[in-house]
CSV table of C-alpha atoms and ligand atoms in Angstrom, one decimal:
chain,number,residue,atom,x,y,z
A,1,MET,CA,57.9,122.4,52.9
A,2,LYS,CA,54.7,124.3,52.2
A,3,TYR,CA,54.0,127.4,54.3
A,4,ASN,CA,50.8,129.6,54.3
A,5,PHE,CA,52.5,133.0,54.0
A,6,GLU,CA,50.4,136.2,53.5
A,7,GLN,CA,51.6,139.6,52.4
A,8,GLY,CA,50.6,141.7,55.3
A,9,ILE,CA,52.8,142.5,58.3
A,10,GLU,CA,50.4,140.5,60.5
A,11,CYS,CA,51.6,137.3,59.1
A,12,ALA,CA,55.3,138.3,60.0
A,13,ASN,CA,54.2,139.4,63.5
A,14,LYS,CA,52.5,136.1,64.1
A,15,MET,CA,55.5,134.0,63.0
A,16,ASP,CA,57.8,136.0,65.3
A,17,GLU,CA,55.3,135.3,68.2
A,18,GLU,CA,55.4,131.7,67.4
A,19,ASP,CA,59.1,131.5,66.8
A,20,PRO,CA,60.6,128.7,69.0
A,21,LEU,CA,63.9,130.6,68.9
A,22,ARG,CA,62.4,133.8,70.0
A,23,SER,CA,64.2,133.9,73.3
A,24,ILE,CA,67.6,133.3,71.7
A,25,ILE,CA,67.4,136.6,69.7
A,26,ASP,CA,67.9,138.8,72.9
A,27,ARG,CA,71.2,137.0,73.4
A,28,PHE,CA,72.6,139.0,70.5
A,29,TYR,CA,73.7,142.5,70.1
A,30,LYS,CA,71.6,144.1,67.4
A,31,VAL,CA,71.9,147.6,66.3
A,32,PRO,CA,68.4,149.2,67.1
A,33,GLY,CA,66.7,149.9,63.8
A,34,GLN,CA,69.2,148.1,61.7
A,35,ILE,CA,68.2,145.2,59.6
A,36,TYR,CA,71.3,142.9,59.6
A,37,MET,CA,71.2,140.5,56.6
A,38,ASP,CA,74.9,139.5,56.6
A,39,GLY,CA,75.1,136.9,59.2
A,40,ASN,CA,76.5,134.6,56.4
A,41,SER,CA,79.6,136.8,56.2
A,42,LEU,CA,80.1,137.9,59.8
A,43,GLY,CA,77.6,136.8,62.4
A,44,LEU,CA,76.6,139.2,65.1
A,45,CYS,CA,78.2,139.4,68.5
A,46,SER,CA,76.3,137.7,71.4
A,47,LYS,CA,76.2,138.3,75.1
A,48,ASP,CA,77.5,134.7,75.5
A,49,ALA,CA,80.4,135.3,73.3
A,50,GLU,CA,81.2,138.5,75.0
A,51,LYS,CA,81.0,136.9,78.4
A,52,ALA,CA,83.3,134.0,77.5
A,53,THR,CA,85.8,136.4,76.0
A,54,LEU,CA,85.8,138.6,79.1
A,55,GLU,CA,86.3,135.6,81.3
A,56,LEU,CA,89.4,134.6,79.3
A,57,LEU,CA,90.7,138.1,79.7
A,58,ASP,CA,90.2,137.9,83.4
A,59,VAL,CA,92.1,134.7,83.6
A,60,TRP,CA,95.0,136.3,81.6
A,61,LYS,CA,94.9,139.2,84.0
A,62,ASN,CA,94.9,137.2,87.1
A,63,GLU,CA,96.9,134.2,86.2
A,64,GLY,CA,99.6,135.2,83.5
A,65,ILE,CA,101.4,132.2,82.3
A,66,ASN,CA,99.4,130.0,84.7
A,67,ILE,CA,96.6,130.3,82.2
A,68,TRP,CA,97.7,127.0,80.8
A,69,ASN,CA,97.1,125.3,84.1
A,70,VAL,CA,94.0,126.7,85.6
A,71,LYS,CA,90.6,125.0,85.5
A,72,ASP,CA,92.1,121.6,84.9
A,73,SER,CA,94.2,122.8,81.9
A,74,LYS,CA,91.0,123.9,80.2
A,75,TYR,CA,92.7,126.5,78.0
A,76,PHE,CA,95.5,124.2,77.1
A,77,LEU,CA,93.0,121.7,76.0
A,78,TYR,CA,90.7,124.3,74.4
A,79,PRO,CA,91.0,123.1,70.7
A,80,SER,CA,89.8,119.7,71.6
A,81,LEU,CA,87.2,120.8,74.0
A,82,LEU,CA,85.7,123.3,71.5
A,83,GLY,CA,86.2,120.8,68.7
A,84,GLY,CA,84.4,118.2,70.7
A,85,ARG,CA,81.5,120.4,71.3
A,86,MET,CA,81.4,121.6,67.7
A,87,ALA,CA,81.4,118.0,66.5
A,88,LYS,CA,77.7,117.8,67.5
A,89,LEU,CA,76.8,120.3,64.8
A,90,ILE,CA,77.9,117.9,62.1
A,91,ASN,CA,77.3,114.7,64.0
A,92,ALA,CA,80.9,113.6,64.1
A,93,GLU,CA,82.9,111.8,66.9
A,94,SER,CA,84.1,114.4,69.3
A,95,ASP,CA,87.8,113.5,68.7
A,96,GLU,CA,87.4,113.9,65.0
A,97,VAL,CA,87.1,117.7,65.3
A,98,THR,CA,89.5,120.4,66.4
A,99,VAL,CA,89.7,124.1,66.1
A,100,THR,CA,92.8,125.7,64.7
A,101,ASN,CA,94.2,128.2,62.2
A,102,SER,CA,92.0,129.6,59.4
A,103,THR,CA,90.0,127.8,56.9
A,104,THR,CA,92.7,128.4,54.3
A,105,ILE,CA,95.4,127.0,56.3
A,106,ASN,CA,93.3,124.0,57.3
A,107,ILE,CA,92.8,123.2,53.6
A,108,HIS,CA,96.6,123.3,53.3
A,109,GLN,CA,96.9,121.0,56.3
A,110,CYS,CA,94.3,118.4,55.1
A,111,ILE,CA,95.6,118.3,51.5
A,112,ALA,CA,99.3,118.3,52.6
A,113,THR,CA,98.4,115.3,54.9
A,114,LEU,CA,96.2,113.2,52.4
A,115,TYR,CA,97.5,114.3,49.0
A,116,LYS,CA,99.9,111.4,47.9
A,117,PRO,CA,100.0,111.7,44.2
A,118,THR,CA,101.2,108.8,42.0
A,119,ASN,CA,101.9,108.6,38.3
A,120,LYS,CA,98.5,107.3,37.8
A,121,ARG,CA,96.5,109.3,40.4
A,122,TYR,CA,97.6,112.9,40.9
A,123,LYS,CA,94.8,115.2,40.1
A,124,ILE,CA,92.7,117.3,42.6
A,125,LEU,CA,89.1,117.8,41.7
A,126,VAL,CA,87.4,121.1,42.3
A,127,ASP,CA,84.5,123.2,41.0
A,128,ASP,CA,84.6,126.6,39.5
A,129,LEU,CA,82.3,128.3,41.9
A,130,ASN,CA,83.9,127.6,45.2
A,131,PHE,CA,85.3,130.6,47.2
A,132,PRO,CA,88.7,131.4,45.5
A,133,THR,CA,90.9,130.9,48.6
A,134,ASP,CA,90.1,127.1,48.3
A,135,ARG,CA,91.2,127.2,44.7
A,136,TYR,CA,94.4,129.1,45.5
A,137,ALA,CA,95.2,126.6,48.3
A,138,ILE,CA,94.6,123.6,45.9
A,139,ASP,CA,96.7,125.1,43.1
A,140,SER,CA,99.6,125.8,45.4
A,141,GLN,CA,99.5,122.2,46.8
A,142,THR,CA,99.9,120.7,43.4
A,143,ARG,CA,102.7,123.1,42.6
A,144,ILE,CA,104.5,122.0,45.8
A,145,HIS,CA,104.4,118.5,44.4
A,146,GLY,CA,106.0,119.7,41.1
A,147,TYR,CA,102.9,119.8,38.8
A,148,THR,CA,101.5,122.6,36.9
A,149,VAL,CA,98.1,123.7,37.8
A,150,GLU,CA,96.9,122.8,34.3
A,151,GLU,CA,98.2,119.2,34.7
A,152,ALA,CA,97.0,118.5,38.2
A,153,VAL,CA,93.8,120.6,39.0
A,154,LYS,CA,90.7,119.3,37.4
A,155,VAL,CA,87.9,121.8,37.3
A,156,VAL,CA,84.3,120.9,37.0
A,157,PRO,CA,82.7,123.8,35.3
A,158,SER,CA,79.3,125.1,36.4
A,159,PRO,CA,76.8,125.0,33.4
A,160,ASP,CA,75.2,128.4,34.3
A,161,GLY,CA,77.5,130.2,36.7
A,162,ARG,CA,75.0,129.6,39.6
A,163,MET,CA,74.9,125.9,40.3
A,164,ILE,CA,77.2,122.9,40.2
A,165,SER,CA,75.9,119.7,38.6
A,166,GLU,CA,76.3,116.7,40.8
A,167,ASP,CA,76.3,114.4,37.9
A,168,ALA,CA,79.1,116.4,36.3
A,169,VAL,CA,81.1,116.1,39.5
A,170,ILE,CA,80.7,112.4,39.7
A,171,GLU,CA,81.4,112.0,36.0
A,172,ALA,CA,84.7,113.9,36.5
A,173,MET,CA,85.8,111.4,39.1
A,174,THR,CA,88.1,109.5,36.8
A,175,ASP,CA,90.9,107.2,37.7
A,176,ASP,CA,93.5,109.9,37.7
A,177,VAL,CA,91.8,111.9,40.5
A,178,ALA,CA,93.4,111.5,44.0
A,179,ILE,CA,91.4,114.0,46.0
A,180,ALA,CA,88.2,116.1,45.8
A,181,LEU,CA,87.5,119.4,47.6
A,182,LEU,CA,84.0,120.8,47.2
A,183,PRO,CA,81.8,123.3,49.0
A,184,ALA,CA,78.8,122.0,50.8
A,185,VAL,CA,76.9,125.2,50.2
A,186,LEU,CA,78.0,127.5,47.4
A,187,TYR,CA,78.6,131.0,48.7
A,188,ARG,CA,76.9,132.9,46.0
A,189,SER,CA,73.9,130.8,45.0
A,190,ALA,CA,73.4,128.9,48.3
A,191,GLN,CA,73.1,125.7,46.5
A,192,LEU,CA,73.4,122.8,49.0
A,193,LEU,CA,75.1,119.8,47.3
A,194,ASP,CA,74.1,116.2,48.0
A,195,MET,CA,77.1,115.4,50.1
A,196,GLU,CA,76.2,111.8,50.8
A,197,ARG,CA,75.8,111.0,47.2
A,198,ILE,CA,79.0,112.6,46.1
A,199,THR,CA,81.0,111.3,48.9
A,200,LYS,CA,79.7,107.7,48.2
A,201,ALA,CA,80.7,108.1,44.5
A,202,ALA,CA,84.2,109.4,45.5
A,203,LYS,CA,84.8,106.4,47.9
A,204,GLU,CA,83.6,103.9,45.3
A,205,ARG,CA,86.3,105.3,42.9
A,206,GLY,CA,89.0,105.4,45.5
A,207,ILE,CA,89.1,109.2,45.8
A,208,ILE,CA,89.6,110.9,49.0
A,209,ILE,CA,87.0,113.7,49.6
A,210,GLY,CA,86.8,116.8,51.6
A,211,TRP,CA,84.1,119.3,52.2
A,212,ASP,CA,84.3,123.1,52.9
A,213,LEU,CA,81.4,123.8,55.3
A,214,CYS,CA,82.0,127.6,55.5
A,215,HIS,CA,78.6,128.4,54.2
A,216,SER,CA,76.7,125.6,55.9
A,217,ILE,CA,78.1,125.3,59.4
A,218,GLY,CA,75.7,126.7,61.9
A,219,ALA,CA,72.9,126.9,59.4
A,220,VAL,CA,72.5,123.5,57.9
A,221,PRO,CA,73.0,120.4,60.1
A,222,HIS,CA,75.3,117.5,58.7
A,223,ASP,CA,75.4,113.9,59.5
A,224,PHE,CA,79.0,113.0,59.1
A,225,LYS,CA,78.5,109.5,60.6
A,226,ARG,CA,76.4,108.9,57.5
A,227,ILE,CA,78.2,111.0,54.9
A,228,ASP,CA,81.6,109.7,56.2
A,229,PRO,CA,83.9,112.0,54.3
A,230,ASP,CA,87.6,112.0,54.7
A,231,PHE,CA,88.0,115.6,55.9
A,232,ALA,CA,86.2,118.9,56.3
A,233,ILE,CA,87.1,122.4,57.1
A,234,TRP,CA,85.1,125.6,58.0
A,235,CYS,CA,85.4,129.0,59.4
A,236,THR,CA,83.5,130.0,62.5
A,237,TYR,CA,82.8,133.8,61.9
A,238,LYS,CA,79.8,133.4,59.5
A,239,TYR,CA,76.7,131.7,60.9
A,240,LEU,CA,78.5,130.5,63.9
A,241,SER,CA,79.1,134.0,65.0
A,242,ALA,CA,82.3,133.5,66.8
A,243,GLY,CA,83.8,136.9,65.8
A,244,PRO,CA,85.9,138.5,63.1
A,245,GLY,CA,88.9,136.3,62.2
A,246,SER,CA,87.8,133.6,64.7
A,247,ILE,CA,89.4,130.3,64.7
A,248,ALA,CA,88.5,127.7,62.0
A,249,GLY,CA,87.3,124.1,62.3
A,250,LEU,CA,89.0,120.9,61.0
A,251,TYR,CA,87.3,117.5,60.8
A,252,MET,CA,89.6,114.5,60.1
A,253,ASN,CA,87.8,111.1,59.8
A,254,LYS,CA,89.2,108.7,62.4
A,255,ARG,CA,90.4,106.3,59.6
A,256,HIS,CA,93.1,109.0,59.0
A,257,PHE,CA,94.2,109.3,62.6
A,258,GLY,CA,97.8,108.8,62.9
A,259,LYS,CA,98.7,109.8,59.3
A,260,GLN,CA,101.6,112.2,59.5
A,261,ALA,CA,100.5,115.8,59.4
A,262,GLY,CA,101.5,117.6,56.3
A,263,LEU,CA,102.1,120.7,58.3
A,264,ALA,CA,103.5,119.5,61.7
A,265,GLY,CA,103.8,121.7,64.7
A,266,TRP,CA,104.4,121.4,68.5
A,267,HIS,CA,100.7,121.7,69.4
A,268,GLY,CA,100.0,118.6,67.2
A,269,ASN,CA,102.3,116.6,69.5
A,270,LYS,CA,100.8,114.3,72.0
A,271,LYS,CA,99.7,116.4,75.0
A,272,SER,CA,101.5,114.1,77.5
A,273,THR,CA,104.8,114.6,76.0
A,274,GLN,CA,104.4,118.1,74.3
A,275,PHE,CA,106.3,119.9,77.2
A,276,GLN,CA,109.2,117.6,77.1
A,277,LEU,CA,110.0,119.5,74.0
A,278,LYS,CA,111.8,116.7,72.2
A,279,GLN,CA,113.3,117.2,68.7
A,280,SER,CA,111.2,114.3,67.4
A,281,HIS,CA,107.5,114.8,66.7
A,282,GLU,CA,105.2,112.4,68.6
A,283,GLN,CA,101.9,113.1,66.8
A,284,GLU,CA,98.6,113.2,68.8
A,285,SER,CA,96.4,110.3,67.7
A,286,ASN,CA,93.3,112.2,66.9
A,287,ALA,CA,92.3,115.4,65.1
A,288,ASP,CA,94.4,117.3,67.4
A,289,GLY,CA,97.4,115.8,65.7
A,290,PHE,CA,96.7,118.3,63.0
A,291,LEU,CA,97.2,121.3,65.3
A,292,THR,CA,100.2,123.5,64.5
A,293,GLY,CA,101.4,126.3,66.7
A,294,THR,CA,100.0,128.0,69.8
A,295,ALA,CA,96.4,128.8,69.6
A,296,PRO,CA,95.0,132.4,69.4
A,297,MET,CA,93.1,131.9,72.5
A,298,LEU,CA,91.4,135.3,72.5
A,299,SER,CA,89.8,134.4,69.3
A,300,MET,CA,88.7,131.0,70.6
A,301,ALA,CA,86.8,132.1,73.7
A,302,ALA,CA,83.8,133.6,71.8
A,303,MET,CA,83.3,130.3,70.3
A,304,GLU,CA,82.8,128.7,73.7
A,305,GLY,CA,79.9,131.2,74.3
A,306,VAL,CA,78.3,130.6,71.0
A,307,LEU,CA,78.3,126.9,71.5
A,308,ASP,CA,76.2,127.5,74.6
A,309,ILE,CA,73.7,129.2,72.3
A,310,TYR,CA,73.7,126.4,69.9
A,311,ASP,CA,73.2,123.9,72.7
A,312,ASP,CA,70.1,125.7,73.7
A,313,ALA,CA,68.8,126.4,70.2
A,314,GLY,CA,69.5,122.9,68.8
A,315,MET,CA,70.7,122.4,65.1
A,316,GLU,CA,67.3,121.0,64.0
A,317,ARG,CA,65.4,124.0,65.2
A,318,VAL,CA,68.0,126.3,63.7
A,319,ARG,CA,67.5,124.6,60.3
A,320,GLU,CA,63.8,124.6,60.6
A,321,LYS,CA,63.6,128.3,61.2
A,322,SER,CA,66.3,129.1,58.5
A,323,LEU,CA,64.2,127.3,55.9
A,324,LYS,CA,61.1,129.1,57.0
A,325,ILE,CA,62.4,132.7,57.2
A,326,THR,CA,64.2,132.3,53.9
A,327,ALA,CA,61.1,130.9,52.3
A,328,TYR,CA,59.2,133.8,53.5
A,329,LEU,CA,61.7,136.1,52.0
A,330,MET,CA,61.4,134.3,48.6
A,331,TYR,CA,57.7,134.6,48.8
A,332,LEU,CA,57.8,138.3,49.4
A,333,ILE,CA,60.3,138.7,46.6
A,334,ASP,CA,57.9,136.7,44.2
A,335,GLN,CA,54.9,138.8,45.3
A,336,LYS,CA,56.6,142.3,45.3
A,337,LEU,CA,59.9,142.4,43.5
A,338,VAL,CA,60.0,140.2,40.5
A,339,LYS,CA,58.2,142.8,38.5
A,340,TYR,CA,61.1,145.2,38.9
A,341,GLY,CA,63.6,142.7,37.3
A,342,CYS,CA,64.5,140.8,40.4
A,343,GLU,CA,65.2,137.1,40.4
A,344,VAL,CA,65.7,134.4,43.0
A,345,GLY,CA,69.1,132.9,42.1
A,346,ASN,CA,69.2,130.2,44.7
A,347,PRO,CA,67.5,126.7,44.5
A,348,ARG,CA,63.9,126.8,45.8
A,349,GLU,CA,63.6,123.2,47.3
A,350,ASP,CA,64.6,122.9,50.9
A,351,ALA,CA,66.8,119.8,50.3
A,352,VAL,CA,69.2,121.8,48.1
A,353,ARG,CA,69.5,125.3,49.6
A,354,GLY,CA,71.6,126.7,52.4
A,355,GLY,CA,70.9,129.6,54.7
A,356,HIS,CA,70.8,132.7,52.5
A,357,VAL,CA,68.7,134.0,49.5
A,358,ALA,CA,70.5,135.1,46.4
A,359,LEU,CA,68.5,138.0,45.0
A,360,GLU,CA,69.7,138.8,41.5
A,361,HIS,CA,69.4,142.1,39.8
A,362,SER,CA,71.4,143.8,37.0
A,363,GLU,CA,71.8,146.9,39.4
A,364,ALA,CA,72.7,144.8,42.4
A,365,TYR,CA,75.7,146.8,43.3
A,366,ARG,CA,74.0,150.2,43.5
A,367,ILE,CA,70.9,148.7,45.3
A,368,CYS,CA,73.3,147.4,48.0
A,369,GLN,CA,74.8,151.0,48.3
A,370,ASP,CA,71.3,152.3,48.7
A,371,LEU,CA,70.3,149.7,51.2
A,372,LYS,CA,73.2,150.6,53.4
A,373,THR,CA,72.0,154.2,53.6
A,374,ARG,CA,68.7,153.0,54.8
A,375,ASN,CA,70.1,151.0,57.7
A,376,VAL,CA,70.0,147.5,56.0
A,377,ILE,CA,73.1,145.5,55.8
A,378,PRO,CA,73.2,143.2,52.8
A,379,ASP,CA,76.1,141.9,50.9
A,380,PHE,CA,77.0,142.1,47.4
A,381,ARG,CA,78.7,139.4,45.3
A,382,GLU,CA,79.9,139.9,41.7
A,383,PRO,CA,78.4,140.3,39.2
A,384,ASN,CA,74.7,140.7,40.2
A,385,VAL,CA,73.8,139.0,43.4
A,386,ILE,CA,72.6,140.6,46.6
A,387,ARG,CA,73.0,138.0,49.4
A,388,LEU,CA,70.4,138.3,52.0
A,389,ALA,CA,70.7,136.1,55.1
A,390,PRO,CA,68.0,136.4,57.7
A,391,THR,CA,69.7,134.1,60.3
A,392,ALA,CA,67.7,131.7,62.4
A,393,LEU,CA,69.5,132.8,65.7
A,394,TYR,CA,68.7,136.5,65.5
A,395,GLY,CA,66.8,137.3,62.5
A,396,THR,CA,63.0,138.2,62.8
A,397,TYR,CA,60.2,137.8,60.2
A,398,GLU,CA,59.2,141.5,60.7
A,399,GLU,CA,62.7,142.4,59.6
A,400,VAL,CA,62.2,140.5,56.4
A,401,TYR,CA,58.9,142.1,55.9
A,402,HIS,CA,60.6,145.6,56.2
A,403,LEU,CA,63.5,144.6,54.1
A,404,VAL,CA,61.3,143.8,51.2
A,405,GLU,CA,59.3,147.0,51.7
A,406,ILE,CA,62.5,149.0,51.5
A,407,LEU,CA,63.6,147.1,48.4
A,408,GLU,CA,60.3,147.8,46.7
A,409,ASP,CA,60.7,151.5,47.4
A,410,ILE,CA,64.4,151.5,46.0
A,411,LEU,CA,63.2,149.7,42.9
A,412,LEU,CA,60.0,151.7,42.3
A,413,THR,CA,61.7,155.1,42.7
A,414,LYS,CA,65.0,154.0,41.2
A,415,SER,CA,66.7,155.8,44.1
A,416,TYR,CA,69.8,153.5,43.5
A,417,GLU,CA,70.6,155.6,40.4
A,418,GLN,CA,72.2,158.3,42.6
A,419,PHE,CA,75.0,155.8,43.6
A,420,SER,CA,78.2,155.0,41.8
A,421,ASN,CA,78.8,151.7,40.3
A,422,THR,CA,82.6,152.0,41.0
A,423,ARG,CA,83.4,149.1,43.4
A,424,ALA,CA,84.8,149.9,46.8
A,425,LEU,CA,87.9,148.1,48.1
A,426,VAL,CA,85.8,145.9,50.3
A,427,VAL,CA,82.5,145.3,48.6
B,501,LIG,C1,84.5,132.4,54.1
B,501,LIG,C2,85.1,131.3,53.2
B,501,LIG,C3,86.4,130.9,53.4
B,501,LIG,C4,87.4,131.8,54.3
B,501,LIG,O1,88.7,131.4,54.4
B,501,LIG,P1,89.5,132.0,55.6
B,501,LIG,O2,90.7,131.2,55.6
B,501,LIG,O3,88.7,132.0,56.8
B,501,LIG,O4,89.7,133.5,55.2
B,501,LIG,C5,87.0,129.8,52.7
B,501,LIG,N1,86.2,129.0,52.0
B,501,LIG,C6,84.8,129.4,51.8
B,501,LIG,C7,84.0,128.5,50.8
B,501,LIG,C8,84.3,130.4,52.4
B,501,LIG,O5,83.0,130.7,52.2
C-alpha cells in the first residue's frame, strides 16, 4: 500500500489522531516516557489481562478446589474455551484450536502424533532460519525414531541468511519427506511466507505440513479454512500479550481428530469420563485430545482478557495499522538513517512481511545498549539486527518518530562507542 508520509512530527500526530485503534492503547500499561519496541518478544500487560488474572485469583481464594466446578466448569473447560476464541484469529473451526503447554512441547506433540516414518518416507523438512527450539524439537523427534539427524532432517538453506526461498522449499519436497515444519514469519527478518502456496504444494506431494505462528499470531491474520494446513503451534506472549511464559496455542486440522496423541495425558481424555480415572485413555475427539496434564490456569487467565481486546480491535484493523506503522518506520529509516550505514533487512512489500522492522547495522549490538539507556526498548538478534516492533495495539506513530530521532542522534554522535560489544547472558 502507498502512504503519503512526511518527515515532520505533524504527520505522526495526525496519524495518531486518526488511528482507529487509538482507544485500545489506553487499555495497556505503558511506562511513561518509554518507547517499547519489543512487543514481538514480550507483549505489554493490559488492564484486561490484569483484571482476568485477578478474577481467577479471587476464585481460587474463595472456592479452593471448587474452582473446577464454578461458573459452569468454565475453568475446567478453559483450554477449549480460550482455544475456541483464539481460533477466530486464524479463521479455524473453534474445536480445532486449544491452548496448552509451550510452543516447544506443542511441536513435540504434533510431530509425535503425525510423524509415522516408513522406509520410503521418513524425512522432516525444515529451514535454517527458524527459531532454534523448533529445530531442536524436530531433531530429537527423528532420534526417538532411531534415525540420525543427518539422515532424517532435511534442511532448506537460506540463500542470504535473511530470507527463505519458497521455490527452494517446494523443490525440497521430495518423495522421502514425511512432514514439514516452517515458520509463518521469520523471527529475524520478518519475512512472511506464502503459506497457502507452500501448504498446497505439500499436500499435492502427500506431505504433512505444520506452521509455527509465533511471530505472526496477533499481528498477521491467517485464513486456515483456506490454507488448510495439518497442524500449527504458537506462543501467546509475543504480539498476543498474554504474559511472560503464557500458555501456547495448538491447532490440529479436524481431519486428524481421533489420531492417537503422541504425548497422551489425562487432560486429553474425554471430559465426560476424565474423572472416572480409568487406566485406559479415551481420547477427546477434537483438538483437546492433544492436551496433556493439568493446565497452568494462572497463566491462562491473562489470555482471556487479551482476547476481549482482540474482539474489540478486530484482526483486520490490527493488520492494517501494523502495516502502516511499520511502513512509516521504514520511511523514516530511509529518509534519516540509511546514510549512517543502516539497512532495512525485512521484505518491503505488504504481502510478504510480518509485524516488525529488521534494522541492520554492523554496530547493532552496541546501538541497542545505547537505546536502552535512552528509554527505548529494542531487541537485538545476532549478528547485526535491531528488531523494532511498533505494535498495532499500543504503539503510536509519535513513538516511531521519536525512536528514529534518537537513533539518528546515536548514529551521528557515535555515542554507542562507549558501550561494550561483549554479549550479556540474555541479549
Ligand atoms: C518465540 C518462539 C518460540 C518459543 O518457544 P517456547 O516453547 O514458547 O519457548 C518457538 N518458535 C518460534 C518460531 C518462536 O519465535
